[in-house]
Coordinates of C-alpha atoms in Angstrom, one line a residue:
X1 CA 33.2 150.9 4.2
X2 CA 29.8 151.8 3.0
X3 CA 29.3 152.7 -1.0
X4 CA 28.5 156.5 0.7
X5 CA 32.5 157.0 2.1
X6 CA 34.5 158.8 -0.2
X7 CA 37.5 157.0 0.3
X8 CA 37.4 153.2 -0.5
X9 CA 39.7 149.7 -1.7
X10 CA 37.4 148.6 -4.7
X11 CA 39.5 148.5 -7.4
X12 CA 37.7 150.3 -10.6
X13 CA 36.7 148.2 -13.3
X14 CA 35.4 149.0 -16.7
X15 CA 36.6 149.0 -20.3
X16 CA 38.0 152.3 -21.9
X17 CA 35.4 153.4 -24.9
X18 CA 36.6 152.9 -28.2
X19 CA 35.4 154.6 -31.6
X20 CA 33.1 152.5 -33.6
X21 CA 34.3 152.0 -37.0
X22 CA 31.6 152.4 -40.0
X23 CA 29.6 149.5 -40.2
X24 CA 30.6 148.9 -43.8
X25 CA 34.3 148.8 -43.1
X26 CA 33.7 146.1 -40.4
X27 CA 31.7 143.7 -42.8
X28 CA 34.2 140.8 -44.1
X29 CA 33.3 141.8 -47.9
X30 CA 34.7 145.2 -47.8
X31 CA 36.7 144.6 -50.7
X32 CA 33.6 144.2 -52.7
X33 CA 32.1 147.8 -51.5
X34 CA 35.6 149.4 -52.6
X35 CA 35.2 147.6 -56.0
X36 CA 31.8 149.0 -56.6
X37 CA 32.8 152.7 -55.8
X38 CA 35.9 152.3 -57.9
X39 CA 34.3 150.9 -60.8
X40 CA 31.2 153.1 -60.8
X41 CA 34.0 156.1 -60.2
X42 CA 36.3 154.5 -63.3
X43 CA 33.4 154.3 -65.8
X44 CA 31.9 158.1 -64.7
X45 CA 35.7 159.0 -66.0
X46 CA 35.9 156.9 -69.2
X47 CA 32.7 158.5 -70.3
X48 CA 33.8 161.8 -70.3
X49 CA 36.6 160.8 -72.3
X50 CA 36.7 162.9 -75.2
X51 CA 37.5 160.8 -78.6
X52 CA 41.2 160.1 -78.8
X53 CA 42.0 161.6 -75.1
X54 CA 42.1 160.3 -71.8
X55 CA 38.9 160.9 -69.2
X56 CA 38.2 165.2 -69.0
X57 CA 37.6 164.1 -65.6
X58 CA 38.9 160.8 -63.6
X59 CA 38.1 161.3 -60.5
X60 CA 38.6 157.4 -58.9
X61 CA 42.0 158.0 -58.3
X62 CA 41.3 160.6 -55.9
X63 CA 38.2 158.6 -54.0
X64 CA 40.3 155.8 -53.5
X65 CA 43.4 157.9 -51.9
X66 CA 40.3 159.8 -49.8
X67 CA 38.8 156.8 -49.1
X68 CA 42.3 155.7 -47.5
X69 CA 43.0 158.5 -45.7
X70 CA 39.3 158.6 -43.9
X71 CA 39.0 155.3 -43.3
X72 CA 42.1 153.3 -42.5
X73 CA 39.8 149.6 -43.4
X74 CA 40.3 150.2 -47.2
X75 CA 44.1 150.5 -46.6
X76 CA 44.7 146.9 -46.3
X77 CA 45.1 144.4 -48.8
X78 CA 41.1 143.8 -49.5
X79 CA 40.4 147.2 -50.4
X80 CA 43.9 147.3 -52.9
X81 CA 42.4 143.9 -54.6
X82 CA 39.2 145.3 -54.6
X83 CA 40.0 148.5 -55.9
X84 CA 42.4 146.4 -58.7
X85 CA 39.6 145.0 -59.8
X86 CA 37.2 147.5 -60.3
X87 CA 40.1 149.5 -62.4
X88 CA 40.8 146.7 -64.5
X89 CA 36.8 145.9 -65.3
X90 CA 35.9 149.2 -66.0
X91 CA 38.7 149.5 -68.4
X92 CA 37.7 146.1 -69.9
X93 CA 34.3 146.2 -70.5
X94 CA 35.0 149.6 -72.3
X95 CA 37.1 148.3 -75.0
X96 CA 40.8 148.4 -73.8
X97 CA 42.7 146.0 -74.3
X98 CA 43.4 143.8 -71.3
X99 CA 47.5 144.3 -71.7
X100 CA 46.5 147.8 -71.4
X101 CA 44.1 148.1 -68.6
X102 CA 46.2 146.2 -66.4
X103 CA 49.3 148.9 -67.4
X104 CA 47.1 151.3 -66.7
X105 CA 45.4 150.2 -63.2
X106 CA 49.6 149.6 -62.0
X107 CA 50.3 153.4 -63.1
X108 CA 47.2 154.7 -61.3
X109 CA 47.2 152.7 -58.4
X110 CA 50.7 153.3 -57.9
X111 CA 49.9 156.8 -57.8
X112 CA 47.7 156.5 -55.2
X113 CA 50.2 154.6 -53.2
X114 CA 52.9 157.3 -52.8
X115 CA 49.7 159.5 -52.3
X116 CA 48.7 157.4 -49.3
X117 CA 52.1 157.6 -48.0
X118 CA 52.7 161.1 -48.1
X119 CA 49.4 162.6 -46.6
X120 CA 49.7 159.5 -43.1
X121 CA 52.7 161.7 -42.1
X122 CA 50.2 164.8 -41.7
X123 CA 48.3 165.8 -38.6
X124 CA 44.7 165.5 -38.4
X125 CA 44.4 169.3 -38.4
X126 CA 46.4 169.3 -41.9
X127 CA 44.4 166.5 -43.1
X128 CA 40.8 168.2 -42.3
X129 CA 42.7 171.3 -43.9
X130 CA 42.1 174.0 -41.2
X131 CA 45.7 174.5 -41.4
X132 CA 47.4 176.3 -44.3
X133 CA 50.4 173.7 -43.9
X134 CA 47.8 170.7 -45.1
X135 CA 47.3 172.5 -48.3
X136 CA 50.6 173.3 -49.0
X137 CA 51.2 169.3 -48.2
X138 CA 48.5 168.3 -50.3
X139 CA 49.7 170.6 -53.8
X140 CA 52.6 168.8 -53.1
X141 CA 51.1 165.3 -52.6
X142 CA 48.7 166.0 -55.9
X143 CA 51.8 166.8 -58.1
X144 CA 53.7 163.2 -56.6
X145 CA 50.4 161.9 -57.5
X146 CA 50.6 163.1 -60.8
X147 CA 53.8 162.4 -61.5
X148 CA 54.4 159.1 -60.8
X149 CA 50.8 157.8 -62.3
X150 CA 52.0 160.1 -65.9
X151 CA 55.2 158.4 -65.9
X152 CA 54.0 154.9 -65.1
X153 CA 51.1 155.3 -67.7
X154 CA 52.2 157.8 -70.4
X155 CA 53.5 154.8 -72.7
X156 CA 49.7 152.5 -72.2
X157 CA 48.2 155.9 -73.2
X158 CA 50.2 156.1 -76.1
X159 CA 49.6 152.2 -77.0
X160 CA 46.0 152.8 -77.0
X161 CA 45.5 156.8 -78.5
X162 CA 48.5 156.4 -80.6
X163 CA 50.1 159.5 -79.1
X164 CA 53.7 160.4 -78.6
X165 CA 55.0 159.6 -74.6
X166 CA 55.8 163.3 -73.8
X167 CA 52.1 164.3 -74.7
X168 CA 50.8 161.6 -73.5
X169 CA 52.8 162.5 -69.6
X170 CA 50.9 165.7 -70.6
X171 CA 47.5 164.9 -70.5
X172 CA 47.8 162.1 -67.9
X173 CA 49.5 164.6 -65.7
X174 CA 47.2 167.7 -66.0
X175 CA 44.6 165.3 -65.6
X176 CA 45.9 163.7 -62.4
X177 CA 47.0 167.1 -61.0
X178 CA 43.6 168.5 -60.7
X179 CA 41.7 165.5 -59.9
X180 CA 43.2 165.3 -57.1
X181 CA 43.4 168.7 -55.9
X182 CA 39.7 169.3 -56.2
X183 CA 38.2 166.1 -55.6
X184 CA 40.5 164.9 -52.7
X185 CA 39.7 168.2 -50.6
X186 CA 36.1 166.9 -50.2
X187 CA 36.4 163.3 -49.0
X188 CA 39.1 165.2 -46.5
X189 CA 36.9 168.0 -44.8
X190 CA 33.5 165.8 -44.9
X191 CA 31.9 165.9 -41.2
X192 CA 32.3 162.9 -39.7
X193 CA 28.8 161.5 -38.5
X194 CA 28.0 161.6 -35.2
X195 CA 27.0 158.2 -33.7
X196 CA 25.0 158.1 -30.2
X197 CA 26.8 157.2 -27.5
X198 CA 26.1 153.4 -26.2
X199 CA 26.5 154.8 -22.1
X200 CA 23.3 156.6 -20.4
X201 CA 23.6 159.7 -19.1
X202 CA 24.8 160.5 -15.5
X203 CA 21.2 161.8 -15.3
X204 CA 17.9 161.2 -16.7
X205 CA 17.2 164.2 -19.6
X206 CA 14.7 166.7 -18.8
X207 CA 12.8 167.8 -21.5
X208 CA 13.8 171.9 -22.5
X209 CA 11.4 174.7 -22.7
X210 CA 10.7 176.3 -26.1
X211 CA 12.9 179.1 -26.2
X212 CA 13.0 182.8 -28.4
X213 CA 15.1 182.4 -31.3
X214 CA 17.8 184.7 -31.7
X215 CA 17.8 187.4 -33.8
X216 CA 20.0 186.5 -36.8
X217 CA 22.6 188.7 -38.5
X218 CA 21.7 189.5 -41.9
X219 CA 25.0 187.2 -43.3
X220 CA 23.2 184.5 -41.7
X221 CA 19.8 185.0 -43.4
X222 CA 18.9 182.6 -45.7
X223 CA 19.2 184.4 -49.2
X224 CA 22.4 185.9 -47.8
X225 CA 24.0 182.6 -47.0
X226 CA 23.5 181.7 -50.2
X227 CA 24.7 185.0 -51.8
X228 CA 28.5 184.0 -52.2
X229 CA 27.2 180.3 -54.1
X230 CA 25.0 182.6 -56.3
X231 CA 27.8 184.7 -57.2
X232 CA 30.0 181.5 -58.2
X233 CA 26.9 180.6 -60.6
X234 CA 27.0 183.8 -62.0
X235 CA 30.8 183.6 -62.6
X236 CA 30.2 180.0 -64.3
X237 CA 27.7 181.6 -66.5
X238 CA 29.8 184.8 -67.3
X239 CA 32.9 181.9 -68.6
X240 CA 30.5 180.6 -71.2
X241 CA 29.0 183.6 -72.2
X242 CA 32.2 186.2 -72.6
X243 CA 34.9 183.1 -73.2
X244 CA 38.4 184.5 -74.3
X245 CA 41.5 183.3 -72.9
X246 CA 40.8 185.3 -68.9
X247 CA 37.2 183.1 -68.7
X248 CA 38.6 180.6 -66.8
X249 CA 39.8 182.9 -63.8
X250 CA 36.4 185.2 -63.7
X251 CA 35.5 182.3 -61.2
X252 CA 37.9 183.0 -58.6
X253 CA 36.8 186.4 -56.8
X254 CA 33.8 183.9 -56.0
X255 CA 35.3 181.5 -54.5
X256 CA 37.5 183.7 -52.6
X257 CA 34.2 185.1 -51.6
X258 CA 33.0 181.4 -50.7
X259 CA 36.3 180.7 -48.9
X260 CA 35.5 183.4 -46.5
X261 CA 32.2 182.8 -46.1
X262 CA 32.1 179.3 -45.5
X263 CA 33.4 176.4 -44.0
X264 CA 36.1 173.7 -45.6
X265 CA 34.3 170.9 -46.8
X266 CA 31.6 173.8 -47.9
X267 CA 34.1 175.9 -49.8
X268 CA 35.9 172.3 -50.9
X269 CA 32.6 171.2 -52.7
X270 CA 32.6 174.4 -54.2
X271 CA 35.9 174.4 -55.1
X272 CA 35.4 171.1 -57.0
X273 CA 31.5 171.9 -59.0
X274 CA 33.9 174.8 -60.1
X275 CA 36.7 172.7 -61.4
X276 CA 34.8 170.0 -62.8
X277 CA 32.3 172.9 -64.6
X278 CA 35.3 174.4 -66.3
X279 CA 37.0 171.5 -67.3
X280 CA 33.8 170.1 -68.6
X281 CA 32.7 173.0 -70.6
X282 CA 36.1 173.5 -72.2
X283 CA 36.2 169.7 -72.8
X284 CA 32.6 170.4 -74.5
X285 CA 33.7 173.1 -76.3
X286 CA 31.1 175.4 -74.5
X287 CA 33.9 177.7 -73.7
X288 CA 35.5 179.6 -76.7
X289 CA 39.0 179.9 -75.6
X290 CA 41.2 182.4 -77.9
X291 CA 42.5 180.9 -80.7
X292 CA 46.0 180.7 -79.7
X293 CA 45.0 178.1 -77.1
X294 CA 44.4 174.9 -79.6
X295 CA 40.9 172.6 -77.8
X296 CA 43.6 169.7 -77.9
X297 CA 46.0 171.3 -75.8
X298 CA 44.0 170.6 -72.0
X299 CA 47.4 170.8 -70.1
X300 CA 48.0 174.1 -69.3
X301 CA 44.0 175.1 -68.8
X302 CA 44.1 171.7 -66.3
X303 CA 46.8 173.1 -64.3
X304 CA 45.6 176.7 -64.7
X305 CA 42.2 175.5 -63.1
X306 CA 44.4 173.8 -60.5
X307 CA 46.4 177.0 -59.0
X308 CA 43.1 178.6 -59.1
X309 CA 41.6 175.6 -56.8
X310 CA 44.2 176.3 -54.5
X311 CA 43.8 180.0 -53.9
X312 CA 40.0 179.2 -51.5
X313 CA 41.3 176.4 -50.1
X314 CA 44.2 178.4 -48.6
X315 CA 41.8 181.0 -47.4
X316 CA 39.3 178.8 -45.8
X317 CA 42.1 176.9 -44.4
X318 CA 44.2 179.8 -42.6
X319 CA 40.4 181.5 -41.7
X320 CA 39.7 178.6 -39.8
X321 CA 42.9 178.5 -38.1
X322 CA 42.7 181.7 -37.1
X323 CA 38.9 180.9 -35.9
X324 CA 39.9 177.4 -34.2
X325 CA 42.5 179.8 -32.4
X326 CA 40.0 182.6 -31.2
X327 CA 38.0 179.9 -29.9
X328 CA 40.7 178.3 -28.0
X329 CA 41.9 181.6 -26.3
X330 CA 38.0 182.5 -25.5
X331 CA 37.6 179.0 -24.2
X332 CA 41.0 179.0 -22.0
X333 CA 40.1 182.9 -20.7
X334 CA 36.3 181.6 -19.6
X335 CA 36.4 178.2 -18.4
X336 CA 38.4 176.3 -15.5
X337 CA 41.7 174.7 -17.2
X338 CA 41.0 171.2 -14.8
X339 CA 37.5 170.6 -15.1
X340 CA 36.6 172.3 -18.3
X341 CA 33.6 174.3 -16.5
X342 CA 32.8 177.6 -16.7
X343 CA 35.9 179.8 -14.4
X344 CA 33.9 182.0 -11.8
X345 CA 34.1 185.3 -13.2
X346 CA 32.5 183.7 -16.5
X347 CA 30.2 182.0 -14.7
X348 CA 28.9 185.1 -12.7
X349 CA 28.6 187.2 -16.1
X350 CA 26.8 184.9 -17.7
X351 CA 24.4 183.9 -14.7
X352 CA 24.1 186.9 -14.3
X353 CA 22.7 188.1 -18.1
X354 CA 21.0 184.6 -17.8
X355 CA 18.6 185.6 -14.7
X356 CA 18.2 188.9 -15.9
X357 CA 16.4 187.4 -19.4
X358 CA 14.6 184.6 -17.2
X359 CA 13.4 187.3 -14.7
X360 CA 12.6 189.8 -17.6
X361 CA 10.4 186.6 -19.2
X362 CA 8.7 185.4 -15.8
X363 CA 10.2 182.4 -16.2
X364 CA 11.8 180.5 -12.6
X365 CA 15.6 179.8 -12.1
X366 CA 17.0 178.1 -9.3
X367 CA 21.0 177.6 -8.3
X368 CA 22.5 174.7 -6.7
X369 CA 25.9 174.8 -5.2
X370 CA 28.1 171.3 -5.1
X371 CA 30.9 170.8 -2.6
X372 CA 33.2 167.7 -2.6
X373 CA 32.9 165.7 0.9
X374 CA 36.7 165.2 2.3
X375 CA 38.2 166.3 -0.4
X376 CA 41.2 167.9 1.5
X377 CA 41.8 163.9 3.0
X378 CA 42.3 163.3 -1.3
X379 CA 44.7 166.1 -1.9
X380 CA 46.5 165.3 1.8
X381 CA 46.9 161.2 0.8
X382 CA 47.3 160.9 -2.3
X383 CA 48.5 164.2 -3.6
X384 CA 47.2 167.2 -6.0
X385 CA 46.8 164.8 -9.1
X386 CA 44.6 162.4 -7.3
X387 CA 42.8 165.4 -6.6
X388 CA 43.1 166.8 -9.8
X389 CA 41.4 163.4 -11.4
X390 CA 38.6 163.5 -8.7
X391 CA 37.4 167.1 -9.5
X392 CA 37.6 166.0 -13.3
X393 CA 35.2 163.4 -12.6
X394 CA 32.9 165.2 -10.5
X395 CA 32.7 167.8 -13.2
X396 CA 32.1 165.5 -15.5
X397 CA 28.7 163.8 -14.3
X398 CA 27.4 167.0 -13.6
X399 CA 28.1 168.5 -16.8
X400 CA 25.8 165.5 -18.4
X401 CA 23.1 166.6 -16.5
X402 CA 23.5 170.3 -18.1
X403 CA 20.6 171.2 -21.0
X404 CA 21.5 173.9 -23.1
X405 CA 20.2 176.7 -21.2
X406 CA 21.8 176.0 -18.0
X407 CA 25.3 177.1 -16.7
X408 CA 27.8 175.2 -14.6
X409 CA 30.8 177.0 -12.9
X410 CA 33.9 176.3 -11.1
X411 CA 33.2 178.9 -7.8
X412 CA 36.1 177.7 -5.7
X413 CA 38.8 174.7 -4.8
X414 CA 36.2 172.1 -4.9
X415 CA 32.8 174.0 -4.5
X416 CA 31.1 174.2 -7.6
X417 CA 28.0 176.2 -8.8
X418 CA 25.1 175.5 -11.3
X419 CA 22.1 177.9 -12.7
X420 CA 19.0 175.4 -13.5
X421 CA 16.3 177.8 -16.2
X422 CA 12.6 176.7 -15.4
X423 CA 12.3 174.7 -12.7
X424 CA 11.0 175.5 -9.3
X425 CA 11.4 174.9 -5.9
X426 CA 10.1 170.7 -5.9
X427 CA 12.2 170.5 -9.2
X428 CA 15.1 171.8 -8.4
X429 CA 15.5 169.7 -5.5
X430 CA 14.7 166.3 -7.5
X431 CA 17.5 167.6 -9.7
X432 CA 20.2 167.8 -7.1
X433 CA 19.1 164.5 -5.5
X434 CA 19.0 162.9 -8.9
X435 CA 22.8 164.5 -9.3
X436 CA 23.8 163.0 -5.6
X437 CA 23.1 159.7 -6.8
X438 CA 24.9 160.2 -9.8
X439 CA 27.6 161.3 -7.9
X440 CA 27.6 158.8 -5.2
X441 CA 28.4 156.3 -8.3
X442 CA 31.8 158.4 -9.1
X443 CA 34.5 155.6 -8.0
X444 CA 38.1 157.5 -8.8
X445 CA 41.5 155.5 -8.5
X446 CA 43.7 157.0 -6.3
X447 CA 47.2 154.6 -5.0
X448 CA 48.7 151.7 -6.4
X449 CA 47.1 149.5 -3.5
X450 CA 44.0 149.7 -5.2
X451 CA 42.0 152.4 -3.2
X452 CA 39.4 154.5 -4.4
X453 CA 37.5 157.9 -4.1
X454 CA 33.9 157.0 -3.8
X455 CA 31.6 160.0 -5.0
X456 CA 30.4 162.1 -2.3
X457 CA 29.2 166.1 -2.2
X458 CA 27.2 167.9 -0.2
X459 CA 24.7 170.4 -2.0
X460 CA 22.7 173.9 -1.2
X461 CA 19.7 174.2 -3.3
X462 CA 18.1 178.0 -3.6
X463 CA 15.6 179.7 -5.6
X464 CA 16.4 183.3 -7.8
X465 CA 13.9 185.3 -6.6
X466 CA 13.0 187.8 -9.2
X467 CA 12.1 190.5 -6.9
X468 CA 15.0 190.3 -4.5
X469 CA 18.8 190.7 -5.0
X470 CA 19.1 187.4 -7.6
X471 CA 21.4 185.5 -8.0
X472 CA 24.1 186.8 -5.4
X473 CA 21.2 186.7 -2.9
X474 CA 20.2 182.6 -4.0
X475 CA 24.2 181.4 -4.3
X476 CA 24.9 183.0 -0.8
X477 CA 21.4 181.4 0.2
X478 CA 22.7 177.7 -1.4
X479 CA 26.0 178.3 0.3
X480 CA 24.2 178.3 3.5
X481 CA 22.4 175.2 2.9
X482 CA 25.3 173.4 1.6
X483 CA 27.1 173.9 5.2
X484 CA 24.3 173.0 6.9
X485 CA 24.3 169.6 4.7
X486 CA 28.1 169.3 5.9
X487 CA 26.9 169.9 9.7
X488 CA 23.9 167.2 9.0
X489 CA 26.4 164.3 7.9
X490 CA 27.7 165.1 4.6
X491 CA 26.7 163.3 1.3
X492 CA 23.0 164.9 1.0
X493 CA 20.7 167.9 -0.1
X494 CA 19.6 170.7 2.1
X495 CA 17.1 173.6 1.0
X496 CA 17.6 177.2 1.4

């Protein structure tokens, strides 16, 4: 059969995409890049050691569990050694004895082990923390953290501060505890970064006109964006300045305020400037806590400044629940279940205000109308999921050749409708031949004896006249050329 017949015995070949891992996990000396963070991380913590007290703020613990979680290369036994090492070194080369350090890099990395195993079981939902369930899971996860690393290493920190064991669980755990909830929280939201894809597109790009901006609402101007940020800075300020035993909490209307306002990993670096501000001011002594509250005794202020971490990241993590939700109703009530196009009454609403705003601007807009060549011969065959997979496909290579401004809907079984903003008569037709050709390259699996849908459609191409009934008046116009394509042969473009 020729390439052009829809129905075909070439057996599709290809390889299934697979995600790219960073390029730094792939390298053979990853160990070494885990070593560097975890020492640089080790000796940030050992310098903010007060005199005669563990770190105000260790935060490699934390990175290296984050680092885990995001990227599974520093799970294996390179990135443990690695991470071992740069423990061990930082502890060294600061004056611990090397008895010690080692005691110290078991407790902590064996912390971070029974963090690591905990926090795999969760979804990757409760992992970004979008649901409320992933914070809940990661209190709990901070406090195992805590809690095995304080009783592992309570008796080194007493060998080397000369402290009883109970107050040295104390400090390690308080320590531990909110590390981990306010560090951890970052590495966990942080976007991933988008990679381009190695495949072309189904169609060449056209370049896109230079549209109006919208008009912005005022929570989205600039200094208003940055209003709830301001406000935790002013809170910050207002715990040095009026101290007393309540400073530490004037922070948290704030970030409630933030948690609202922004995204997780937003609200989650936040969350931890917040922390770390607090703990180093008190640390400092910039804070002057009521005299009941001795500057040696950091465990209950660390887990104070922990339960107040969690109250934002609960609310940003059930607001954008409840906003992944909305979205996901919206999406299912607009757009074709199958294909993932726009349904037809979405489609006509928004084509609708679409050529109103192009007419209204004097700018062109043309329709093309797509329908799938023997397509009842699929569903007939082979049965509604072979046809099922076909449509998918087909909607698929036309959706790459979408810009922004353009609309693609689902207008029937297998007919399908697009809106094309700023092109004209000549244009519009290179468009749908260049979209024929990408569609004649569609090659869909259908039986077990190796046969195969070979892309074919037959398309209508019509202008929106401004002055004339618009765009009901240019579909019904496409719809007429796309039967007369079908009379002509099938598998080709006809103009209104």
């Amino acid at each position: 059969m020729s390439p052009q017949e829809p129905i075909a015995t070439r057996q599709p070949a290809g390889l299934q995409p697979t995600r790219p891992m960073p390029a730094w996990l792939r390298h053979p000396a990853r160990a070494g890049v885990v070593f560097l963070i975890i020492f640089i991380a080790a000796l940030f913590g050992i310098f903010t050691r007060p005199v005669g007290f563990l770190a105000a703020v260790w935060p490699a613990n934390a990175i290296l569990l984050g680092m885990m979680l995001r990227w599974k290369g520093t799970s294996g036994p390179a990135g443990w050694l690695g991470a071992a090492l740069g423990y061990v070194l930082a502890d060294y080369l600061t004056g611990s004895p090397l008895d010690v350090s080692l005691w110290m890099t078991a407790a902590n990395m064996a912390g971070v082990a029974v963090g690591v195993l905990l926090l795999r079981r969760l979804t990757p939902a409760q992992l970004a923390l979008t649901r409320s369930s992933g914070v809940l899971a990661l209190a709990g996860t901070a406090l195992a953290v805590a809690t095995v690393g304080a009783g592992l290493g309570c008796q080194a920190e007493a060998v080397l501060f000369g402290r009883s064991p109970v107050e040295a669980f104390g400090n390690w755990f308080g320590a531990d505890l909110l590390n981990v909830m306010a560090i951890l929280p970052v590495i966990l939201t942080m976007p991933e970064r988008l990679g381009a894809s190695s495949a072309p597109p189904a169609l060449p790009p056209r370049p896109e006109r230079r549209r109006r901006p919208p008009i912005p609402r005022l929570e989205e101007v600039a200094p208003w964006r940055w209003a709830p940020a301001a406000a935790l800075a002013l809170s910050l300020l207002a715990t040095v300045l009026v101290g007393g035993a309540g400073a530490l909490t004037f922070p948290v209307p704030a970030l409630l305020w933030c948690a609202l306002r922004y995204r997780p990993f937003g609200t989650a670096v936040l969350v931890l400037v917040s922390a770390l501000a607090m703990v180093l001011m008190v640390s400092a002594g910039h804070v002057h806590l009521a005299p009941a509250i001795p500057r040696e005794d950091m465990i209950s202020i660390r887990i104070g400044i922990t339960l107040t971490a969690l109250a934002p990241l609960t609310v940003v993590a059930v607001t954008a629940s409840r906003e992944e939700l909305m979205e996901r109703l919206h999406h299912a009530a607009t757009h074709d279940g199958l294909t993932g196009t726009l349904a037809r009454t979405a489609f006509m609403e928004k084509a609708r205000a679409l050529t109103d705003r192009l007419a209204g601007e004097g700018r062109p807009a043309a329709v093309i109308t797509v329908d799938a060549d023997h397509f009842k011969r699929v569903n007939d065959n082979w049965g509604h999921p072979a046809g099922d997979r076909v449509l998918a496909r087909l909607a698929g290579v036309m959706q790459a050749s979408l810009r922004r401004e353009d609309l693609l809907g689902r207008i029937g079984g297998e007919e399908f409708a697009m809106l094309l903003a700023d092109v004209d008569g000549v244009e519009a037709r290179r468009i749908a031949v260049r979209l024929l050709d990408a569609i004649r390259g569609v090659e869909v699996p259908l039986g077990p004896g190796g046969e195969a849908y070979c892309g074919s459609a037959s398309l209508g191409v019509a202008l929106v006249t401004p002055d004339g009934a618009g765009l009901e008046a240019a579909l019904a116009a496409a719809d007429r050329a796309m039967y007369r394509a079908k009379q002509n042969g099938r598998n080709r473009v006809e103009m209104a």
